[in-house]
Each structure stands twice: as C-alpha cells, then as structure tokens.
Short mmCIF file of C-alpha atoms in Angstrom, two decimals:
data_model
loop_
_atom_site.label_atom_id
_atom_site.label_comp_id
_atom_site.label_asym_id
_atom_site.label_seq_id
_atom_site.Cartn_x
_atom_site.Cartn_y
_atom_site.Cartn_z
CA MET A 1 29.31 59.51 -6.60
CA SER A 2 30.60 62.84 -6.76
CA SER A 3 31.85 64.14 -10.14
CA ARG A 4 34.51 67.00 -11.42
CA LEU A 5 32.44 69.17 -13.01
CA LEU A 6 32.65 72.87 -14.34
CA LEU A 7 30.58 75.29 -14.40
CA LYS A 8 31.07 77.72 -17.23
CA GLY A 9 30.18 81.48 -17.16
CA GLY A 10 27.50 81.66 -14.59
CA ARG A 11 27.03 84.78 -12.22
CA ILE A 12 27.76 84.57 -8.47
CA VAL A 13 24.72 85.07 -6.24
CA SER A 14 25.47 83.77 -3.45
CA PRO A 15 26.52 86.26 -0.32
CA GLY A 16 30.40 86.51 -0.49
CA SER A 17 33.57 87.62 -1.64
CA MET A 18 32.81 86.43 -5.47
CA CYS A 19 28.97 88.09 -5.78
CA GLY A 20 27.97 89.61 -8.51
CA GLN A 21 31.06 88.22 -10.59
CA VAL A 22 30.71 86.11 -14.24
CA VAL A 23 33.14 83.10 -13.64
CA ASP A 24 34.13 79.46 -14.14
CA VAL A 25 33.42 76.96 -10.98
CA ALA A 26 35.45 74.10 -10.35
CA VAL A 27 34.03 70.77 -8.31
CA ALA A 28 35.40 67.99 -7.23
CA ASP A 29 34.95 65.46 -4.54
CA GLY A 30 32.42 67.31 -3.36
CA LYS A 31 33.29 70.48 -3.01
CA VAL A 32 33.88 73.45 -4.52
CA LEU A 33 37.06 73.54 -5.94
CA SER A 34 37.76 77.38 -7.23
CA ILE A 35 35.69 80.19 -8.15
CA GLY A 36 37.07 82.14 -10.81
CA SER A 37 40.55 80.83 -12.28
CA VAL A 38 40.57 76.42 -12.82
CA PRO A 39 43.07 74.98 -11.53
CA ALA A 40 45.98 74.02 -13.97
CA GLY A 41 45.74 70.36 -15.35
CA PHE A 42 41.82 70.47 -14.44
CA THR A 43 40.00 68.22 -16.48
CA PRO A 44 35.92 68.34 -15.47
CA ASP A 45 34.03 65.08 -16.52
CA THR A 46 30.90 67.37 -17.23
CA GLU A 47 30.49 71.03 -18.64
CA ILE A 48 27.46 73.13 -17.66
CA ASP A 49 26.87 75.89 -19.31
CA ALA A 50 25.98 78.78 -17.22
CA ALA A 51 26.31 81.75 -19.36
CA GLY A 52 23.81 84.30 -18.76
CA HIS A 53 22.50 82.53 -15.90
CA TRP A 54 22.93 82.26 -12.06
CA ILE A 55 25.03 80.84 -9.87
CA SER A 56 24.16 80.04 -5.96
CA ALA A 57 24.66 77.88 -3.02
CA GLY A 58 21.48 75.61 -2.80
CA PHE A 59 18.51 76.17 -0.69
CA ILE A 60 17.47 74.90 2.48
CA ASP A 61 13.63 75.03 2.56
CA LEU A 62 12.67 75.26 7.11
CA SER A 63 9.49 73.70 6.55
CA HIS A 64 8.40 71.29 3.74
CA THR A 65 6.57 68.48 4.71
CA LEU A 66 7.04 64.46 3.61
CA ARG A 67 4.01 62.55 4.47
CA GLN A 68 5.69 59.72 4.54
CA PRO A 69 5.53 57.44 6.77
CA GLY A 70 1.22 56.84 6.91
CA LEU A 71 -0.06 59.31 4.38
CA GLU A 72 1.80 57.83 1.52
CA HIS A 73 -2.22 58.60 -0.13
CA LYS A 74 -1.25 62.38 -0.28
CA ALA A 75 2.47 61.99 -1.05
CA THR A 76 6.07 60.03 -0.56
CA ILE A 77 9.46 60.86 0.26
CA SER A 78 10.62 59.83 -3.35
CA SER A 79 8.15 62.18 -4.70
CA GLU A 80 8.55 65.17 -3.06
CA VAL A 81 12.75 65.11 -2.32
CA LEU A 82 12.60 65.06 -6.27
CA ALA A 83 10.17 67.96 -6.13
CA ALA A 84 12.44 69.53 -4.16
CA ALA A 85 15.47 68.84 -5.93
CA ARG A 86 13.84 69.64 -8.76
CA GLY A 87 12.63 73.57 -7.17
CA GLY A 88 16.81 74.05 -6.28
CA PHE A 89 16.67 72.74 -2.98
CA THR A 90 19.64 70.59 -1.47
CA THR A 91 18.83 70.84 1.99
CA LEU A 92 15.07 70.47 3.49
CA CYS A 93 13.54 70.08 7.29
CA THR A 94 10.50 67.86 7.35
CA PRO A 95 8.18 68.19 9.87
CA PRO A 96 6.58 65.38 12.56
CA SER A 97 3.16 65.26 11.00
CA THR A 98 3.43 62.07 10.09
CA SER A 99 1.62 58.83 11.07
CA PRO A 100 2.99 58.01 13.54
CA VAL A 101 4.15 61.50 14.53
CA ASN A 102 7.95 61.27 14.32
CA ASP A 103 8.23 61.47 18.36
CA SER A 104 10.65 58.60 18.39
CA ALA A 105 14.13 57.67 17.03
CA ALA A 106 12.23 54.70 14.82
CA VAL A 107 10.16 56.81 12.96
CA THR A 108 13.36 59.06 12.44
CA ASN A 109 15.04 56.92 11.15
CA LEU A 110 12.71 55.38 9.10
CA ILE A 111 12.27 59.04 7.13
CA TYR A 112 16.27 59.11 7.33
CA ASP A 113 16.56 55.46 5.19
CA GLN A 114 14.49 56.33 2.64
CA ALA A 115 15.90 59.32 1.99
CA LEU A 116 18.67 58.39 1.39
CA GLU A 117 17.94 55.70 -0.66
CA ALA A 118 16.12 58.28 -2.74
CA ALA A 119 19.32 60.32 -2.72
CA GLN A 120 17.55 63.77 -4.01
CA VAL A 121 18.06 66.36 -1.00
CA LYS A 122 19.71 66.10 2.17
CA VAL A 123 16.99 65.60 4.62
CA LEU A 124 16.70 66.62 8.22
CA PRO A 125 13.78 65.75 10.02
CA ILE A 126 12.12 67.69 12.80
CA GLY A 127 11.15 65.95 15.55
CA ALA A 128 7.55 66.03 17.91
CA MET A 129 8.45 68.48 20.91
CA THR A 130 5.51 66.68 22.80
CA LYS A 131 4.38 62.94 22.62
CA GLY A 132 2.32 62.12 19.08
CA LEU A 133 1.72 66.17 19.49
CA GLN A 134 -0.65 66.07 21.91
CA GLY A 135 1.29 68.14 24.35
CA GLU A 136 1.20 66.71 27.10
CA GLN A 137 4.28 64.48 27.85
CA LEU A 138 7.23 65.63 26.67
CA SER A 139 9.31 63.23 23.95
CA GLU A 140 11.96 61.34 23.65
CA MET A 141 14.66 64.59 22.74
CA PHE A 142 17.67 63.47 23.68
CA ALA A 143 16.92 59.89 22.05
CA LEU A 144 15.55 62.61 19.05
CA ARG A 145 18.67 64.80 18.92
CA GLN A 146 20.86 61.47 18.82
CA ALA A 147 18.95 60.08 15.73
CA GLY A 148 19.53 63.03 14.09
CA CYS A 149 16.34 65.07 14.32
CA ILE A 150 17.57 69.04 13.69
CA ALA A 151 14.82 70.82 16.16
CA VAL A 152 11.84 69.61 17.92
CA THR A 153 7.98 71.55 17.63
CA ASN A 154 4.95 71.21 18.33
CA MET A 155 3.23 72.68 14.99
CA ARG A 156 0.13 74.47 15.75
CA ARG A 157 -1.13 71.89 18.78
CA PRO A 158 -1.87 72.88 21.67
CA PHE A 159 0.27 72.75 25.32
CA ARG A 160 -2.26 71.39 28.27
CA ASN A 161 -0.80 74.24 29.84
CA ASN A 162 1.82 76.36 29.99
CA GLN A 163 4.16 74.69 32.68
CA VAL A 164 4.36 72.09 30.12
CA LEU A 165 5.28 74.33 27.62
CA LYS A 166 8.27 75.74 29.13
CA ARG A 167 9.08 72.10 30.54
CA CYS A 168 10.05 71.65 26.79
CA LEU A 169 11.61 74.79 26.45
CA GLU A 170 13.82 74.00 29.45
CA TYR A 171 14.70 70.15 27.70
CA ALA A 172 15.06 71.68 24.63
CA CYS A 173 17.71 73.93 25.82
CA SER A 174 19.50 71.42 27.91
CA GLN A 175 19.99 68.83 24.64
CA ASP A 176 20.87 72.32 22.82
CA ILE A 177 18.80 71.38 20.31
CA ARG A 178 16.50 74.47 19.07
CA ALA A 179 12.28 74.69 19.36
CA PHE A 180 10.84 75.85 15.93
CA VAL A 181 7.15 77.58 16.75
CA CYS A 182 4.28 77.86 14.39
CA PRO A 183 2.88 81.03 16.46
CA GLN A 184 -1.44 80.51 17.29
CA ASP A 185 -3.09 80.38 20.28
CA ALA A 186 -5.52 77.51 19.55
CA ALA A 187 -8.17 79.38 21.85
CA LEU A 188 -8.28 82.31 19.58
CA ALA A 189 -7.95 80.61 16.38
CA LYS A 190 -10.67 78.58 17.08
CA GLU A 191 -11.84 76.89 13.75
CA GLY A 192 -10.58 79.89 11.83
CA CYS A 193 -9.87 79.10 8.02
CA ALA A 194 -8.88 82.96 6.54
CA HIS A 195 -8.07 85.83 8.49
CA ASP A 196 -10.01 87.22 10.78
CA GLY A 197 -10.84 90.24 8.36
CA ALA A 198 -13.09 92.22 6.42
CA MET A 199 -13.30 89.35 3.14
CA ALA A 200 -13.56 86.71 5.62
CA SER A 201 -16.66 88.22 6.96
CA LYS A 202 -17.93 89.29 3.76
CA LEU A 203 -17.74 85.53 2.64
CA GLY A 204 -19.15 84.56 6.03
CA LEU A 205 -16.03 82.35 7.25
CA VAL A 206 -14.57 81.95 10.85
CA GLY A 207 -11.60 83.60 10.78
CA ILE A 208 -7.94 83.76 13.07
CA PRO A 209 -7.47 86.87 13.91
CA ALA A 210 -3.76 88.07 14.29
CA ILE A 211 -3.67 88.67 18.25
CA ALA A 212 -4.15 84.79 18.00
CA GLU A 213 -0.33 84.78 16.86
CA VAL A 214 0.83 88.39 18.10
CA LEU A 215 0.16 86.57 21.77
CA SER A 216 1.95 83.44 21.24
CA VAL A 217 4.62 85.14 19.92
CA ALA A 218 5.35 87.27 22.96
CA GLN A 219 4.07 84.04 24.84
CA TRP A 220 7.20 82.37 23.33
CA LEU A 221 9.49 85.36 23.96
CA ILE A 222 8.63 85.34 27.65
CA LEU A 223 9.89 81.89 27.75
CA ALA A 224 12.95 81.83 25.69
CA GLU A 225 14.76 84.70 27.70
CA GLU A 226 13.45 83.31 31.08
CA THR A 227 14.65 79.25 30.12
CA GLU A 228 17.68 80.86 27.61
CA ALA A 229 16.72 78.30 25.24
CA GLN A 230 17.35 78.19 21.31
CA VAL A 231 13.95 79.80 19.82
CA HIS A 232 13.07 79.73 15.35
CA PHE A 233 9.36 80.99 14.71
CA SER A 234 8.19 79.29 11.67
CA GLN A 235 5.86 80.78 9.63
CA ILE A 236 4.84 83.83 11.04
CA SER A 237 2.21 86.03 9.29
CA CYS A 238 1.44 89.47 10.99
CA ALA A 239 3.45 92.42 10.79
CA ARG A 240 2.98 92.94 14.70
CA SER A 241 5.09 89.49 15.53
CA VAL A 242 8.36 91.21 13.07
CA SER A 243 8.26 94.16 15.17
CA MET A 244 8.36 92.13 18.13
CA ILE A 245 11.37 89.41 17.02
CA SER A 246 13.46 92.65 15.70
CA GLU A 247 13.28 94.28 19.01
CA ALA A 248 13.68 90.58 20.75
CA LYS A 249 16.84 89.91 18.73
CA SER A 250 18.50 94.10 19.56
CA ARG A 251 17.92 92.94 23.29
CA GLY A 252 20.32 89.50 22.28
CA LEU A 253 17.74 86.45 22.35
CA LYS A 254 18.51 83.61 20.55
CA VAL A 255 15.59 83.97 18.37
CA THR A 256 14.74 83.86 14.47
CA ALA A 257 11.69 83.24 11.96
CA ASP A 258 11.39 82.76 8.88
CA VAL A 259 8.36 83.48 6.53
CA ALA A 260 6.29 80.93 3.67
CA ILE A 261 6.78 81.85 0.62
CA ALA A 262 2.89 82.41 0.14
CA ASN A 263 2.00 85.20 2.31
CA LEU A 264 4.70 87.32 0.88
CA MET A 265 2.98 86.85 -2.29
CA HIS A 266 -0.63 87.25 -1.35
CA THR A 267 -3.07 88.84 0.76
CA ASP A 268 -6.80 87.59 2.24
CA ALA A 269 -8.19 89.43 -1.35
CA VAL A 270 -7.06 86.10 -3.17
CA ILE A 271 -9.76 83.93 -1.40
CA ALA A 272 -12.82 86.57 -2.11
CA GLY A 273 -13.51 83.54 -5.16
CA TYR A 274 -13.77 80.80 -2.45
CA ASN A 275 -10.48 79.08 -3.68
CA PRO A 276 -9.66 76.24 -1.79
CA MET A 277 -6.15 75.88 -3.20
CA TYR A 278 -5.56 79.62 -0.96
CA HIS A 279 -6.68 77.70 2.38
CA VAL A 280 -2.87 77.55 4.02
CA GLU A 281 -2.14 77.69 6.93
CA PRO A 282 -0.78 80.65 8.62
CA PRO A 283 -3.76 82.58 6.58
CA LEU A 284 -3.28 84.92 4.18
CA ARG A 285 -2.96 88.17 5.94
CA SER A 286 -3.84 92.04 4.77
CA GLU A 287 -1.24 94.12 2.94
CA ALA A 288 0.20 95.92 5.50
CA ASP A 289 1.16 92.64 7.00
CA ARG A 290 2.20 91.44 3.76
CA LYS A 291 4.53 94.42 3.20
CA ALA A 292 5.77 94.05 6.61
CA LEU A 293 6.61 90.54 5.90
CA LEU A 294 8.68 91.69 3.07
CA GLU A 295 10.36 94.35 4.82
CA GLY A 296 11.40 92.04 7.33
CA VAL A 297 12.87 89.58 5.13
CA ASN A 298 14.80 92.63 3.42
CA GLU A 299 16.05 93.86 6.62
CA GLY A 300 16.91 90.58 7.91
CA VAL A 301 14.83 90.52 10.74
CA ILE A 302 13.26 87.70 9.30
CA ASP A 303 16.12 84.93 8.48
CA ALA A 304 14.28 82.69 5.69
CA ILE A 305 11.56 82.18 3.50
CA CYS A 306 10.36 78.46 3.47
CA SER A 307 8.19 77.09 0.75
CA ASN A 308 5.86 75.36 3.74
CA HIS A 309 5.44 72.88 1.05
CA GLU A 310 2.35 70.86 2.01
CA PRO A 311 1.24 67.93 -0.31
CA HIS A 312 -2.48 67.12 -0.33
CA GLU A 313 -4.55 64.05 -3.04
CA SER A 314 -7.03 65.75 -5.17
CA ALA A 315 -10.21 65.16 -2.79
CA ALA A 316 -8.61 66.90 0.13
CA LYS A 317 -9.47 70.14 -1.66
CA GLN A 318 -12.91 69.09 -2.92
CA ALA A 319 -14.71 70.60 -0.72
CA PRO A 320 -15.91 73.80 0.68
CA PHE A 321 -13.41 76.12 1.78
CA ALA A 322 -13.21 75.78 5.31
CA GLU A 323 -13.48 71.89 5.06
CA THR A 324 -10.98 71.52 2.62
CA ALA A 325 -7.40 70.66 4.15
CA ALA A 326 -4.76 73.73 4.51
CA GLY A 327 -1.69 73.92 2.60
CA MET A 328 -0.54 74.22 -1.04
CA SER A 329 2.21 72.51 -3.12
CA GLN A 330 5.07 74.68 -3.30
CA ALA A 331 8.75 73.05 -4.34
CA GLU A 332 8.60 73.52 -7.70
CA LEU A 333 7.29 77.08 -7.49
CA LEU A 334 9.00 79.13 -4.68
CA TRP A 335 12.00 80.36 -6.76
CA SER A 336 9.33 81.65 -9.66
CA GLN A 337 7.63 83.01 -7.33
CA MET A 338 10.69 84.57 -5.50
CA VAL A 339 11.71 86.16 -8.94
CA GLY A 340 8.51 88.64 -9.50
CA LEU A 341 8.79 89.69 -5.63
CA ILE A 342 12.59 90.33 -6.87
CA GLN A 343 11.81 91.96 -10.56
CA THR A 344 9.06 93.84 -9.40
CA GLY A 345 11.08 95.53 -6.90
CA GLN A 346 9.76 94.19 -3.45
CA LEU A 347 12.84 91.77 -2.47
CA ARG A 348 16.00 92.78 -3.01
CA GLN A 349 17.50 90.09 -4.65
CA ASP A 350 20.96 90.03 -2.19
CA ALA A 351 18.02 89.44 0.46
CA ALA A 352 16.10 87.14 -1.37
CA ILE A 353 19.49 84.61 -1.56
CA ARG A 354 20.30 84.69 1.80
CA ALA A 355 17.15 83.78 2.57
CA LEU A 356 17.13 81.01 0.76
CA THR A 357 20.69 79.71 1.72
CA VAL A 358 23.23 81.58 4.54
CA GLY A 359 19.63 82.43 6.21
CA PRO A 360 18.57 79.34 7.09
CA ALA A 361 22.02 77.59 7.53
CA ALA A 362 22.45 79.99 10.40
CA VAL A 363 19.33 78.80 11.71
CA LEU A 364 20.11 75.28 11.75
CA ASN A 365 23.99 76.19 12.72
CA ILE A 366 24.91 73.69 9.89
CA GLU A 367 27.78 74.00 7.38
CA SER A 368 25.71 74.35 4.38
CA GLY A 369 24.63 77.55 2.20
CA SER A 370 27.51 79.16 1.03
CA LEU A 371 29.49 79.26 -2.02
CA GLU A 372 33.27 79.66 -1.17
CA SER A 373 36.27 77.25 -2.19
CA GLY A 374 36.70 74.48 -0.64
CA ALA A 375 32.38 74.15 0.82
CA VAL A 376 30.81 71.43 0.22
CA ALA A 377 29.19 71.74 -3.31
CA ASP A 378 25.52 72.43 -2.67
CA LEU A 379 24.66 74.03 -5.44
CA VAL A 380 21.66 76.01 -8.21
CA VAL A 381 22.25 77.02 -11.42
CA LEU A 382 19.39 79.55 -11.60
CA ASP A 383 17.47 80.57 -14.80
CA PRO A 384 15.78 83.45 -13.72
CA ASP A 385 14.14 84.69 -17.36
CA THR A 386 12.24 81.80 -18.53
CA ARG A 387 8.97 81.54 -18.75
CA TRP A 388 6.41 78.58 -18.34
CA THR A 389 3.51 77.15 -17.87
CA VAL A 390 2.48 75.15 -14.46
CA SER A 391 0.56 72.81 -15.15
CA GLU A 392 -0.14 69.26 -13.21
CA ASP A 393 1.33 67.28 -15.48
CA SER A 394 4.55 69.37 -15.25
CA LEU A 395 5.30 69.41 -11.19
CA LEU A 396 6.72 66.48 -9.88
CA SER A 397 5.51 66.97 -6.63
CA ARG A 398 2.47 64.00 -6.39
CA GLY A 399 0.89 67.31 -4.75
CA LYS A 400 -1.04 69.38 -7.32
CA ASN A 401 -2.74 71.11 -4.73
CA THR A 402 -1.80 74.98 -6.20
CA PRO A 403 -3.60 78.41 -7.31
CA TRP A 404 -0.97 78.40 -10.47
CA ILE A 405 -2.48 75.29 -12.34
CA GLY A 406 -2.78 76.99 -15.37
CA LYS A 407 -0.55 80.50 -15.00
CA SER A 408 2.95 81.74 -16.83
CA VAL A 409 5.37 81.90 -14.00
CA GLN A 410 8.70 83.14 -14.59
CA GLY A 411 12.41 81.35 -13.56
CA ARG A 412 13.52 77.68 -12.86
CA ALA A 413 16.59 75.96 -11.49
CA LEU A 414 18.59 74.33 -14.42
CA TYR A 415 20.48 72.19 -12.49
CA THR A 416 20.73 71.30 -8.70
CA ILE A 417 24.71 69.78 -7.20
CA LEU A 418 24.52 67.74 -4.47
CA ASP A 419 27.49 66.94 -3.18
CA GLY A 420 29.33 67.26 -6.36
CA THR A 421 26.58 65.25 -8.38
CA ILE A 422 24.12 66.07 -10.27
CA VAL A 423 21.03 65.01 -8.90
CA TYR A 424 18.17 67.27 -11.43
CA SER A 425 18.80 68.83 -14.87
CA ALA A 426 15.85 70.58 -16.30
CA GLU A 427 17.21 68.83 -18.96
CA GLY A 428 16.39 65.33 -18.20
CA SER A 429 19.36 63.73 -19.10
CA PHE A 430 21.03 63.09 -15.39
#
C-alpha cells in the first residue's frame, strides 16, 4: 500500500521543467503530488533526506532476463526483481527465453503472477514472435498481447526464410504490437563468440563480424518500411547500425533502438585474458564502434540504454571462453557504470537519464518515465558520489557473472519507489 512520502532537498535530474532544481517532492496515493512547494497541511508518513543526491523517475529496462519459469538454477523472478529494484529500476521488460518459451498466454500469466507476488518492480513480458522461437510458425501474437506482452521478439534465433519474417512483421503490425529485433545474421555469425577483429584472431576465437549485424539491420529496415510495422532494434553494437537507424528515422520510419551498457563501457580489448565474464551477446566490438554508440545516445538516435542483464550459475562461466554461456549480471551495476561515463565526459548526464526513463517509456508507449506533478510515483533517489566495492555477497542477483567483482565503483541507488511505496532502501530498513 502506498504511503505519503516527502523527498527533501534533492536535485531533479529527470527531463522536464524542474530539471536541475533542488526541491522537495511530495508523494501521495501513488502519485507525485508536488515538486517544489509542499502543499499546506501535507503530513508525510516517511521523510527521505535527499540532500546532495539526485531524484529521477524510476529506470526502465528494455532487456532484463529473469530465467523463470524453467531455468531456476540460474535465477528466479523473486531474486532478479529485487536486484532490479536495488539498481533503481521500476519497470523492466523480460525476453521469452524461458523454459518453456513464452509463446503462450499461459506462460505470460505465470510470469505476471510471480512478478506481482514479488511486488518489487513492474514486469512487462516480451512474447515469442514464433512458436518456440524456432522461426517457423507464427506465435499467437493476439493472445500474447491480450495476456499482457508489451512486444514480441525472436531474439537472435534465425527465421526459416524471409517469408516467415515478413509475415511476422505484418501480423505484429495488424495487432499493433512492436517487434523487438536483436539484429544478427545467423549464417554470418556462425558459432562466433567475440568481435571478428584482430583480438579474436590473436586469441584463436571464432569472430562475429560487424556485417552480421549491419546486414540484419538493413533487412529489417526494408521490411519495416514495406510493412509499416513498429520495429525496435535491441542491443545494437556497431557504428554502421547507428548511422543506418539515424537515416531511417529521418525518413519517418517507426523504428527505435537501444544499446546494452556493456557495449558502451568495453571493447574487445578486454577479452585479451580470455576472461569469460566478458563473453556477451552482442560481442564487445571496436573502440570506433563504442564511440559511435555513445554519440548515438548523446544525440538521441539511440533511444534507450538497457542492462541486458543475463544471470548465470557459476558453472556456466567455468569453461574455455568460447564454451561458456554468454551474458553478464548487470542489474545492480548499470548505474555505477553510467556514473563513470558521465564523469569522464563520454556521456551527457541529460542523455543518460533520458535513455533510462523517458526514452524507453516512449519506445514502449507507456505512462512512466517522467517526473512531473500528477505522474505515477515510480522514482529513484540516486547517490552519484559514494564508492563501493563489488563482491559476490554484495549482489542480490543470483547471477554473480560480472567482471566487476573485487572492483571499486562509484554511484548507487539509495531508494527505489514503486507506485509511491518504498521497495528498496540502501539502509535496508524497508
């Protein structure tokens, strides 16, 4: 049940008329009651001292793997939504890579029920575009949409042929449901595990060439124009992808894009020691690609930054690099990485906050992501200054698969507020 909250003396960093101002924020009945002057007679149940800290709309994650149902040996919904709340997220989209695959209303309902029971964040399932993600038969997109799926995707799984792909987009368009596309040509990607560059060659690893993504982006853009479907490019990693999406947007195509935080932070240089924690999809690419992605966020071509949170059990990373499972545990570490990019001048503060709030909200067409009077009180109080050391014990996620273990990082979420209720406090008192 929501309570009456007063956030005192914090700096507003969300886009809007109050951005940059140090003010009080009053919350009542699950809504933002006021920003600035507190209404006469308002008596809060709880006061939060936000002095010296930032206040933002809650973060929205467009790619956050929860594993349940079926992969509970890796993580559970209850563990990962708690980790998400600790990371400042109030809304997350979870892909259909469950067991069974989320290609039916029954699986969607199960995910919803588990998430509602955990009551930490709002979970928006993404349904499978084809049955079993096999790329052959279209899924029941209408039933998935009715059950609450926010979008559909085939992840990086190939389609049997272009006819199936085109039919998927046509059907998605007819149901007014957005297609999330992880662009990668399966034949060109082969069994690759790293960026196809000098580092992969030096290490003897099979590479995934940039053209595998670029060719896929080009194909989807042509089909998006042909079908007038809403296409969102998820986790782009190449400079040419940014320029192609920018050009498509300038022509009025209904396309959007996001980038994973790992691809903004790292290049393929970090895999020199065969550290399996850097084995991710899409692969970490060149410095030129990384800079183009950062520029894409700063210029607004890239609409959102996602965590691409993929928790794994420890055994999944205990093998030679190419044989390990791809993915990083990122839910609790995204904000600290963003702080680093902001402080080094690589990412503008306003662009960073936009890419975690109003940007992804616009992609999903949901009424979240803003911090204005009358808005839903999904909020986060951020500490951009405190340093802390990442350890396995300090992470709430079951996935400890991160290269940040043992390292000092800066920035954390102090409070996460969902519909006016404190669901996470760094002090652990709620």
